[in-house]
């Protein structure tokens, strides 16, 4: 299992201190992939730039896709650029992989005697237990990524040691804050538009 998979397990298993936004999760999953690629030596950081090393990744199919998506050295790409580009639609990709592996299923529920509904639930698995173990062990990388999207364990949240991992975690936090600011601006513009409609009698 990978850090991104562990983060998704944690996100689905634990309560968040705020509504968990899909965009935030997308950024954090992309950050988790980048951290694993750094650990495997498939990429390196030159300051804020992500550079491929050419080393193959055979650890996980989704990590292989992530490694293949790294921009060529000639193009250059910052960590934040990577998060925004790679993160697009990433939760759906990981959820589909969990379903394909039989790690995610539908729980059937009955409402009002006649209606049946279902919701997606995690099934017990080695991967889910591994994620829970990393969380219980206060593993700094996992806890820092989770905290960036509003999922916090007992304080204080341990920080990754200074270095490439800490650079990625900082970039995730900055990108999540930027996304939150954009949501706030959109909400404010919508409120202002609604007030204008009210004043005009619409």
Short mmCIF file of C-alpha atoms in Angstrom, two decimals:
data_model
loop_
_atom_site.label_atom_id
_atom_site.label_comp_id
_atom_site.label_asym_id
_atom_site.label_seq_id
_atom_site.Cartn_x
_atom_site.Cartn_y
_atom_site.Cartn_z
CA UNK A 1 0.00 0.00 0.00
CA UNK A 2 1.04 3.59 -0.58
CA UNK A 3 0.80 6.81 1.40
CA UNK A 4 -2.00 8.02 -0.89
CA UNK A 5 -3.99 4.83 -0.26
CA UNK A 6 -3.37 5.11 3.48
CA UNK A 7 -4.53 8.73 3.40
CA UNK A 8 -7.72 7.77 1.60
CA UNK A 9 -8.42 5.03 4.16
CA UNK A 10 -7.91 7.56 6.96
CA UNK A 11 -10.12 10.13 5.21
CA UNK A 12 -12.94 7.59 4.88
CA UNK A 13 -12.55 6.15 8.37
CA UNK A 14 -12.02 9.19 10.59
CA UNK A 15 -14.13 12.29 11.28
CA UNK A 16 -12.90 15.62 9.93
CA UNK A 17 -12.79 18.88 11.87
CA UNK A 18 -14.46 20.49 8.85
CA UNK A 19 -16.34 19.36 5.78
CA UNK A 20 -13.83 17.38 3.72
CA UNK A 21 -13.69 19.02 0.31
CA UNK A 22 -12.94 16.82 -2.68
CA UNK A 23 -10.51 19.41 -4.04
CA UNK A 24 -8.54 19.37 -0.79
CA UNK A 25 -8.37 15.58 -0.87
CA UNK A 26 -7.20 15.72 -4.50
CA UNK A 27 -4.28 17.95 -3.57
CA UNK A 28 -3.32 15.84 -0.55
CA UNK A 29 -3.42 12.59 -2.56
CA UNK A 30 -1.16 14.13 -5.20
CA UNK A 31 1.19 15.23 -2.43
CA UNK A 32 1.19 11.73 -0.96
CA UNK A 33 2.08 10.26 -4.36
CA UNK A 34 4.94 12.72 -4.76
CA UNK A 35 6.29 11.83 -1.31
CA UNK A 36 6.29 8.14 -2.21
CA UNK A 37 7.97 8.85 -5.56
CA UNK A 38 10.67 10.77 -3.69
CA UNK A 39 11.12 7.85 -1.31
CA UNK A 40 11.47 5.41 -4.22
CA UNK A 41 13.98 7.63 -5.97
CA UNK A 42 11.74 8.07 -9.03
CA UNK A 43 11.83 11.86 -8.67
CA UNK A 44 13.98 14.42 -6.92
CA UNK A 45 13.49 18.05 -5.94
CA UNK A 46 15.66 20.87 -7.20
CA UNK A 47 14.48 23.63 -4.91
CA UNK A 48 10.74 23.74 -5.64
CA UNK A 49 11.01 21.91 -8.96
CA UNK A 50 10.08 18.26 -9.43
CA UNK A 51 12.53 16.39 -11.64
CA UNK A 52 12.26 12.79 -12.90
CA UNK A 53 15.26 10.56 -12.31
CA UNK A 54 14.40 7.89 -14.86
CA UNK A 55 14.27 5.20 -12.20
CA UNK A 56 11.40 2.77 -12.75
CA UNK A 57 8.62 2.29 -10.18
CA UNK A 58 7.17 -1.18 -9.72
CA UNK A 59 5.66 -0.69 -6.28
CA UNK A 60 2.09 0.12 -7.31
CA UNK A 61 0.16 0.66 -10.58
CA UNK A 62 -1.12 4.08 -9.53
CA UNK A 63 2.38 5.17 -8.51
CA UNK A 64 3.60 4.01 -11.91
CA UNK A 65 1.02 6.30 -13.50
CA UNK A 66 2.11 9.12 -11.23
CA UNK A 67 5.77 8.61 -12.15
CA UNK A 68 4.88 8.61 -15.84
CA UNK A 69 3.01 11.90 -15.36
CA UNK A 70 6.04 13.80 -14.05
CA UNK A 71 6.96 16.58 -16.47
CA UNK A 72 10.25 16.18 -18.38
CA UNK A 73 13.27 17.97 -16.96
CA UNK A 74 13.26 20.42 -19.88
CA UNK A 75 9.74 21.62 -19.05
CA UNK A 76 10.18 22.05 -15.31
CA UNK A 77 7.30 21.95 -12.85
CA UNK A 78 7.03 23.22 -9.30
CA UNK A 79 5.66 21.08 -6.50
CA UNK A 80 2.46 23.15 -6.39
CA UNK A 81 2.01 22.90 -10.16
CA UNK A 82 2.29 19.13 -9.78
CA UNK A 83 -0.33 19.09 -7.03
CA UNK A 84 -2.85 21.02 -9.12
CA UNK A 85 -2.26 19.04 -12.31
CA UNK A 86 -1.93 15.54 -10.91
CA UNK A 87 -4.63 16.02 -8.28
CA UNK A 88 -7.42 16.65 -10.79
CA UNK A 89 -9.92 13.78 -10.40
CA UNK A 90 -7.49 11.74 -8.28
CA UNK A 91 -9.99 10.72 -5.53
CA UNK A 92 -12.19 9.07 -8.17
CA UNK A 93 -9.17 7.19 -9.53
CA UNK A 94 -8.27 5.82 -6.09
CA UNK A 95 -11.86 4.98 -5.17
CA UNK A 96 -12.26 3.08 -8.45
CA UNK A 97 -9.08 1.14 -7.64
CA UNK A 98 -10.41 0.24 -4.19
CA UNK A 99 -13.65 -1.00 -5.74
CA UNK A 100 -11.76 -3.02 -8.35
CA UNK A 101 -9.69 -4.66 -5.60
CA UNK A 102 -12.79 -5.48 -3.56
CA UNK A 103 -11.78 -3.14 -0.72
CA UNK A 104 -14.84 -0.93 -1.07
CA UNK A 105 -18.44 -2.11 -1.14
CA UNK A 106 -21.98 -0.94 -0.76
CA UNK A 107 -23.82 -1.20 2.55
CA UNK A 108 -27.52 -1.80 2.02
CA UNK A 109 -29.94 0.11 4.23
CA UNK A 110 -33.72 0.25 4.33
CA UNK A 111 -35.67 3.48 4.71
CA UNK A 112 -39.39 3.97 5.21
CA UNK A 113 -40.01 0.20 4.97
CA UNK A 114 -40.12 0.21 1.17
CA UNK A 115 -37.07 2.14 -0.02
CA UNK A 116 -33.62 0.62 -0.13
CA UNK A 117 -30.53 2.84 -0.18
CA UNK A 118 -26.84 2.08 -0.16
CA UNK A 119 -23.62 3.86 0.68
CA UNK A 120 -20.00 3.06 -0.02
CA UNK A 121 -18.13 1.57 2.94
CA UNK A 122 -14.63 0.27 3.44
CA UNK A 123 -14.27 -3.45 3.91
CA UNK A 124 -11.85 -4.88 6.44
CA UNK A 125 -8.48 -5.44 4.79
CA UNK A 126 -4.76 -5.52 5.46
CA UNK A 127 -4.44 -2.11 3.83
CA UNK A 128 -7.07 -0.57 6.06
CA UNK A 129 -5.41 -2.01 9.15
CA UNK A 130 -2.01 -0.79 7.95
CA UNK A 131 -3.36 2.74 7.55
CA UNK A 132 -4.88 2.58 11.03
CA UNK A 133 -1.54 1.38 12.43
CA UNK A 134 0.36 4.27 10.78
CA UNK A 135 -2.22 6.68 12.18
CA UNK A 136 -2.04 5.22 15.69
CA UNK A 137 1.77 5.32 15.55
CA UNK A 138 1.67 9.10 14.86
CA UNK A 139 3.54 8.65 11.57
CA UNK A 140 4.51 12.28 10.77
CA UNK A 141 3.94 12.28 7.01
CA UNK A 142 0.48 10.74 7.14
CA UNK A 143 -0.65 12.90 10.05
CA UNK A 144 0.67 16.10 8.45
CA UNK A 145 -1.12 15.42 5.15
CA UNK A 146 -4.33 14.52 6.97
CA UNK A 147 -4.13 17.65 9.14
CA UNK A 148 -3.77 19.77 5.99
CA UNK A 149 -7.27 18.71 4.92
CA UNK A 150 -8.86 18.94 8.36
CA UNK A 151 -8.32 15.43 9.76
CA UNK A 152 -6.34 15.69 12.97
CA UNK A 153 -5.19 13.19 15.54
CA UNK A 154 -4.34 14.07 19.14
CA UNK A 155 -2.28 17.30 19.25
CA UNK A 156 0.42 18.19 18.68
CA UNK A 157 0.60 16.95 15.09
CA UNK A 158 4.17 15.73 14.47
CA UNK A 159 5.99 17.52 11.66
CA UNK A 160 8.08 15.74 9.02
CA UNK A 161 11.79 16.41 9.36
CA UNK A 162 13.14 19.28 7.23
CA UNK A 163 13.78 18.12 3.68
CA UNK A 164 11.86 17.15 0.52
CA UNK A 165 8.92 15.61 2.40
CA UNK A 166 8.44 18.76 4.46
CA UNK A 167 8.60 20.81 1.24
CA UNK A 168 5.76 18.76 -0.26
CA UNK A 169 3.64 18.97 2.91
CA UNK A 170 4.10 22.76 3.00
CA UNK A 171 3.05 22.97 -0.65
CA UNK A 172 -0.07 20.91 0.07
CA UNK A 173 -1.02 23.24 2.90
CA UNK A 174 -0.48 26.31 0.74
CA UNK A 175 -2.52 24.87 -2.13
CA UNK A 176 -5.37 23.88 0.21
CA UNK A 177 -5.38 27.41 1.71
CA UNK A 178 -5.42 28.88 -1.80
CA UNK A 179 -8.37 26.69 -2.75
CA UNK A 180 -10.23 27.68 0.42
CA UNK A 181 -9.65 31.35 -0.38
CA UNK A 182 -11.05 30.84 -3.88
CA UNK A 183 -14.14 29.13 -2.46
CA UNK A 184 -14.60 32.06 -0.09
CA UNK A 185 -14.34 34.56 -2.95
CA UNK A 186 -16.90 32.63 -5.00
CA UNK A 187 -19.27 32.41 -2.04
CA UNK A 188 -18.92 36.13 -1.40
CA UNK A 189 -19.63 36.97 -5.05
CA UNK A 190 -22.70 34.73 -4.97
CA UNK A 191 -23.97 36.42 -1.79
CA UNK A 192 -23.44 39.83 -3.34
CA UNK A 193 -25.30 38.78 -6.48
CA UNK A 194 -28.20 37.42 -4.41
CA UNK A 195 -28.41 40.68 -2.46
CA UNK A 196 -28.47 42.61 -5.73
CA UNK A 197 -31.35 40.46 -7.00
CA UNK A 198 -33.26 41.05 -3.76
CA UNK A 199 -32.77 44.83 -4.01
CA UNK A 200 -34.02 44.77 -7.60
CA UNK A 201 -37.07 42.77 -6.64
CA UNK A 202 -36.18 39.49 -8.33
#
